[in-house]
Every structure is written in structure tokens, then in C-alpha cells.
Coordinates of C-alpha atoms in Angstrom, one line a residue:
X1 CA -1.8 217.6 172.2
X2 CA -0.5 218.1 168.5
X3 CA 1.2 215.7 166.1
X4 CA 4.0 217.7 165.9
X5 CA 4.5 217.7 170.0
X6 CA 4.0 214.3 169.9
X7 CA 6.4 213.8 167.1
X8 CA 8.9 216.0 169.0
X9 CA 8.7 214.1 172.4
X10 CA 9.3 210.9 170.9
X11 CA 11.8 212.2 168.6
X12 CA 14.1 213.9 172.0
X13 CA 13.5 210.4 173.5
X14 CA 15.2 208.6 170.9
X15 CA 18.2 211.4 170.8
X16 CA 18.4 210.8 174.7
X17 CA 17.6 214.8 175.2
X18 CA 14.2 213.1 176.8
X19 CA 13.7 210.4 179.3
X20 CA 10.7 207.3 179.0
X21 CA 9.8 209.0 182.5
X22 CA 9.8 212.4 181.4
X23 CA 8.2 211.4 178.1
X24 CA 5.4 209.4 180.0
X25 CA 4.9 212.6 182.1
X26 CA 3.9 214.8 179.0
X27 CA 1.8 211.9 177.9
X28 CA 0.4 210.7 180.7
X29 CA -2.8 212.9 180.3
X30 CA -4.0 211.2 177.1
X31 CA -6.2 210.5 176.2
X32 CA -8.2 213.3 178.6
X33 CA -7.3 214.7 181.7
X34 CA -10.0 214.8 184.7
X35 CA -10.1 218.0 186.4
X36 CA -13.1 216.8 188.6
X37 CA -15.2 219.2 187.1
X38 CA -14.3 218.5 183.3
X39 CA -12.3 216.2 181.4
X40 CA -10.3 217.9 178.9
X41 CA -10.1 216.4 176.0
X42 CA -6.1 216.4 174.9
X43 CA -6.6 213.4 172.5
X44 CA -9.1 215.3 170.3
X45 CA -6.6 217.0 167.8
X46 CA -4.9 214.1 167.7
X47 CA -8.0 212.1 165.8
X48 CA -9.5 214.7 164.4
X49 CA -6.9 217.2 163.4
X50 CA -9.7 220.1 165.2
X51 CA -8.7 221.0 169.1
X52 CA -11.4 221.1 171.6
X53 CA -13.0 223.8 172.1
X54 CA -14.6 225.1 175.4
X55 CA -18.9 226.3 175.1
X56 CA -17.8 229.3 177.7
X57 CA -21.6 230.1 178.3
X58 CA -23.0 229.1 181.9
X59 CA -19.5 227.8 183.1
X60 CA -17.9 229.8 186.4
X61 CA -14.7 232.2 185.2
X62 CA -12.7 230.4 187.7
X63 CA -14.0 226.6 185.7
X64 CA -13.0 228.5 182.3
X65 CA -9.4 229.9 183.7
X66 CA -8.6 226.0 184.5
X67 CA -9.5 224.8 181.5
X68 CA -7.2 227.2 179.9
X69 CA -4.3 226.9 182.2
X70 CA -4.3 222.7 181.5
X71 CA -5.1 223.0 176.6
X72 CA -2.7 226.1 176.8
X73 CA 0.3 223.6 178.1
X74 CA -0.8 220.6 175.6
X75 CA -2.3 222.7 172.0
X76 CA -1.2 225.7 170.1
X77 CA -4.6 227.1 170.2
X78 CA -7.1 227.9 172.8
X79 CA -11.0 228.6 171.7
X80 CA -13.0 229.3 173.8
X81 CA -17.2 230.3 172.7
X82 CA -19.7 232.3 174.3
X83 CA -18.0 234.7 176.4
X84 CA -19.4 237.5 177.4
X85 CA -17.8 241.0 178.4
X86 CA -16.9 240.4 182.1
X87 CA -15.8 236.9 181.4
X88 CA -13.8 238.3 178.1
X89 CA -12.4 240.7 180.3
X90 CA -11.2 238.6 183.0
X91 CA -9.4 235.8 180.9
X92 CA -7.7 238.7 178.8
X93 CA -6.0 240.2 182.1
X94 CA -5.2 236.5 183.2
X95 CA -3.5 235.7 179.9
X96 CA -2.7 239.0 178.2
X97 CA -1.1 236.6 175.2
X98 CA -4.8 235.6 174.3
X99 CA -7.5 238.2 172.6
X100 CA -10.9 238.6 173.0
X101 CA -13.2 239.2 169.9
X102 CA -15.9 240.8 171.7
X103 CA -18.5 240.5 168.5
X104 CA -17.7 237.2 167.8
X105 CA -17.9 236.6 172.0
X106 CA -14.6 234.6 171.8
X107 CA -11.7 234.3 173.7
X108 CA -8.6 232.6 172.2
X109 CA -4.8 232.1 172.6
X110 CA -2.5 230.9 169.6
X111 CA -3.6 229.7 166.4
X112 CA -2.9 226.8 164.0
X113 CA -0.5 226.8 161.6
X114 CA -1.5 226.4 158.4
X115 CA 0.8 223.2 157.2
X116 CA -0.5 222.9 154.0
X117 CA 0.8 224.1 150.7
X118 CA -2.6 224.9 148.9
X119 CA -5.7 225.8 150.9
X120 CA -9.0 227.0 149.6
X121 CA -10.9 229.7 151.3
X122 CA -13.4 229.7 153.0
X123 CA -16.5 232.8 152.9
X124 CA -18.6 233.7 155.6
X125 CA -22.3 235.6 154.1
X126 CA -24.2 237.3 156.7
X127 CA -27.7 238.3 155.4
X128 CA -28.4 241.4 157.7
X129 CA -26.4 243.0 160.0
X130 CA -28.1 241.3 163.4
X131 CA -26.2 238.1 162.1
X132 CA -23.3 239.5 162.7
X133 CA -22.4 237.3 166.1
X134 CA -22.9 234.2 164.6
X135 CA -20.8 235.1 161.5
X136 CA -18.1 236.4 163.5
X137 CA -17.9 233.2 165.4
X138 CA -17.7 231.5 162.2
X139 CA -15.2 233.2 160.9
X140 CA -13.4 233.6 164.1
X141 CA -13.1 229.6 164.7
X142 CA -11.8 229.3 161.0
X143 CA -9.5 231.5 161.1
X144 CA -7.8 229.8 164.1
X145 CA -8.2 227.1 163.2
X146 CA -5.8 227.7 160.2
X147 CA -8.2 228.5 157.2
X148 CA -8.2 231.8 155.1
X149 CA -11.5 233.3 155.4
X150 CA -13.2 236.3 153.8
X151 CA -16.2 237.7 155.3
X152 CA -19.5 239.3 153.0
X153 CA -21.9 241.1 154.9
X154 CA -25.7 242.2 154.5
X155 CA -26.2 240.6 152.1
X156 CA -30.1 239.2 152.9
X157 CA -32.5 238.5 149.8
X158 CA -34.6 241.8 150.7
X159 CA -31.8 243.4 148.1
X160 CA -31.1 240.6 145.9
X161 CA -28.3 242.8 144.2
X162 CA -26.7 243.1 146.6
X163 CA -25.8 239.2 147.0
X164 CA -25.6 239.2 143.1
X165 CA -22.6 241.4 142.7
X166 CA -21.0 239.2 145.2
X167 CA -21.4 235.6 142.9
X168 CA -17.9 236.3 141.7
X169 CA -16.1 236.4 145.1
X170 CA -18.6 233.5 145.9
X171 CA -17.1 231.1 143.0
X172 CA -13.4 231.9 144.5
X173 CA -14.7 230.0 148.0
X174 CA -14.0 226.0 148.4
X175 CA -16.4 226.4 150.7
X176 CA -19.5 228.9 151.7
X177 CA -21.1 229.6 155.5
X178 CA -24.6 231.3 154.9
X179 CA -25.9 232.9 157.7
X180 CA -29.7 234.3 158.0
X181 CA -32.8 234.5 160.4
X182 CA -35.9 235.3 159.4
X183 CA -36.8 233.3 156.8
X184 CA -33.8 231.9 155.9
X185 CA -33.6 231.7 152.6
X186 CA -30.2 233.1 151.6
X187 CA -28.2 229.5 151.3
X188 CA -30.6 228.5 148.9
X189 CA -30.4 230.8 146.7
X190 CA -26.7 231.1 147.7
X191 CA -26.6 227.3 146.7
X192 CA -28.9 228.1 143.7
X193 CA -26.0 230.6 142.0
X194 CA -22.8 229.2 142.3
X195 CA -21.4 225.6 142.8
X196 CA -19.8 225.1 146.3
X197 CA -20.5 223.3 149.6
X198 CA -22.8 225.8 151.2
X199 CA -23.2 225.3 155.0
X200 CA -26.6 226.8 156.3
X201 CA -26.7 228.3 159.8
X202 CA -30.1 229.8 161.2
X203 CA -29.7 232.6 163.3
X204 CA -32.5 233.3 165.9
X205 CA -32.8 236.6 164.1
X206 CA -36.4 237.5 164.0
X207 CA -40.1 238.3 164.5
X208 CA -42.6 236.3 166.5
X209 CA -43.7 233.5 164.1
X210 CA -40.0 233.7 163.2
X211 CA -39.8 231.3 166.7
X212 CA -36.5 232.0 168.0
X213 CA -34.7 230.7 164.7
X214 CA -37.0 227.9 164.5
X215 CA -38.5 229.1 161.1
X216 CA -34.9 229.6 159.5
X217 CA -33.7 226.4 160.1
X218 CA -37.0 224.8 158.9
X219 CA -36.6 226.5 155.7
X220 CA -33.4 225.8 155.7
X221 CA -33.6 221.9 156.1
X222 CA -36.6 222.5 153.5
X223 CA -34.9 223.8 150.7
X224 CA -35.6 222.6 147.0
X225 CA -31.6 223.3 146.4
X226 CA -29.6 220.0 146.6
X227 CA -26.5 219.6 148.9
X228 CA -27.2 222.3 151.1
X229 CA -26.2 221.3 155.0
X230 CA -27.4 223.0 157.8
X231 CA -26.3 223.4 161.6
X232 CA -28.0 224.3 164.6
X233 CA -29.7 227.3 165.2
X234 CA -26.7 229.9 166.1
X235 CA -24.3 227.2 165.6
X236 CA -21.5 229.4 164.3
X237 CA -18.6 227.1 165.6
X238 CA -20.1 224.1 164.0
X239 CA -20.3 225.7 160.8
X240 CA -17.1 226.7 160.7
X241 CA -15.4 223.3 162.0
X242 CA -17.4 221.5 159.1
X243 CA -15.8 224.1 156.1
X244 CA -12.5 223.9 158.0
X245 CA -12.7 220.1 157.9
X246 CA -13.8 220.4 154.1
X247 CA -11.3 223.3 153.2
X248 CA -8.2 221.1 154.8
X249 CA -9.4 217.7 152.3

């Protein structure tokens, strides 16, 4: 549920287009609304200003169809993560209005509207081109969520010139999302070149001592560069709900 449909209930209410009983029927699932096998939380944009949005991975396509059925009737976005291609394909023939960004393994409906006069942008880096999914989630969730977003690809310290004739696009960004495996040390020296929030997401990109990501994100918390933050291993949506939360300040 959105300010704006709250705003509008109460505002047909008071013009007498709306009755208190049909108002308390559009409201009467807030805060959440128990579907025995989730509780959807419809009270979420409403604190936060962010929608909720649905992990996709390990849940039934008939669970995920419910769940989108109930936020498409009470949000003007549906995300939903980790979707593979069956599942991506089944939810785009049950609600051809929605798209599914196979890379970024997303399936969404709507998007916010950007209600602000003057927003920043926010960049998404990807070191190497295995990185890719996690950036595209990133930039994916940003995006509809209502930020401008620019992506920068391979761009991994192995060819530092790469990244370097990039530090001009980089100082445009409110806000940076550098993505790397292996070692993980492009935020740092991301962090190291230019002055913006830089939000560091590990990727599970990697060799054997490499640990599944483990190795990244150790490096990553590690880093000798001040004010760096880091998300979980893979953690694509995270990283981009933090720099959409910064970007809106």
C-alpha cells in the first residue's frame, strides 16, 4: 500500500465518492495480510518508502503467483528475486503486464515513480563479466524502485585502466555498487579514487580458496579504505535498496 493510495482513499472518503466501509475494506489488510503460507507485508512501503520484495528461490510457482495476485492489488511495483527460467516463464504468461529479466533472474510488474525533483544516480561496477547476475539484480531493483542507474562493466583490477578511464563517470554517481569475486578488491580501490558512498557486494565468483565468495567479502570487510559498506555475499537486492535509500535522502 502507497502513500498516494492511502492518500486517495481517505481523500474519496471525505468527498463521499468512498464509504468508512468500503475504505475499511481497502485497509483492512494492514498492516500484513496472512495467506497461511505468507504474510504479505502491505505496511512496508508505507514505513520505509521500499515495497516488499519476494526471495522467489525455493518457493512453489503456485506460492509465488499468490503473492503476486494479493502486492499487485495494494503497490505499484512487484519484485520479485531469484527466478529462474521455468518460473520466469510461468509468471510472465500469468501476468503478461510484468517482464522478466532473465540475467538479473527477476520478475517484476510496474515500477515507482520517481516523485522527486532532483535525484542523483546511482552506478553499478561489475569487475568481470561472471558478475554479471548480481549486477543486474542491482541495477534491476534500482531501477524499479525509481533511481537512475548507469551500469560499468569488466571492469576488475586485473586491467586497472580499464576502471581508470571510468573515475570520471564514477564522480557523476551519488552513490556506487561495486561488485567483485575473487579477491575482491575493486570497492577499495573504487573507494580509494573518487569520493562517494561505495557499497561492496562479494560475488561467489571464484577458485577454490576463493570459498564460495567467502574470500571477497573478507577482503571486503578488511579494507584499509574508510566508509566502504558491504552486503552479503550475492546480495544484489540489498545493495541496491541501501543506494536507493541513500540516492532518495
Amino acid at each position: 500500500m502507497t502513500p498516494d493510495k492511502i492518500k486517495k482513499i481517505l481523500e474519496d472518503v471525505s468527498a463521499g465518492r468512498l464509504s468508512p466501509d468500503e475504505a475499511f475494506l481497502n485497509l483492512k489488510d494492514l498492516p500484513y495480510e496472512d495467506l497461511g503460507f505468507a504474510r504479505l507485508d502491505h505496511h512496508r512501503e508505507l514505513r520505509t518508502g521500499v515495497p516488499e520484495i519476494v526471495f522467489g528461490e525455493k518457493k512453489e510457482i503456485g506460492q509465488i503467483v499468490k503473492i503476486v495476485e494479493r502486492l499487485r492489488e495494494r503497490s505499484d511495483v512487484v519484485i520479485v528475486t531469484r527466478i529462474d527460467e521455468e518460473k520466469g516463464r510461468e509468471l510472465a504468461k500469468k501476468f503478461p503486464e510484468g517482464e522478466f529479466y532473465s540475467v538479473a533472474r527477476i520478475f517484476a510488474m510496474g515500477k515507482k515513480k520517481d516523485r522527486e525533483e532532483k535525484k542523483g544516480k546511482i552506478v553499478v561496477l561489475a569487475a568481470g563479466t561472471a558478475d554479471l547476475p548480481v549486477a543486474e539484480e542491482a541495477g534491476c531493483t534500482a531501477r524499479l524502485l525509481g533511481s537512475p542507474v548507469e551500469a560499468i562493466y569488466d571492469v576488475g583490477i586485473a586491467g586497472l585502466h580499464r576502471l581508470l578511464a571510468e573515475v570520471p563517470r564514477l564522480r557523476e554517481a551519488s552513490v556506487i555498487i561495486a561488485i567483485a569475486g575473487m579477491e575482491g578488491a575493486l570497492p577499495s580501490v573504487v573507494a580509494g579514487l573518487v569520493g562517494r558512498p561505495v557499497i561492496a557486494v562479494p560475488t561467489s565468483v571464484g577458485y577454490g580458496t576463493g570459498l564460495q565468495g567467502i574470500s571477497a567479502l573478507l577482503s571486503m570487510l578488511n579494507s584499509c579504505v574508510p566508509g566502504i559498506t558491504v552486503v552479503n555475499i550475492d546480495n544484489g537486492v540489498g545493495a541496491a535498496v541501501a543506494a536507493h535509500l541513500m540516492n532518495r535522502v
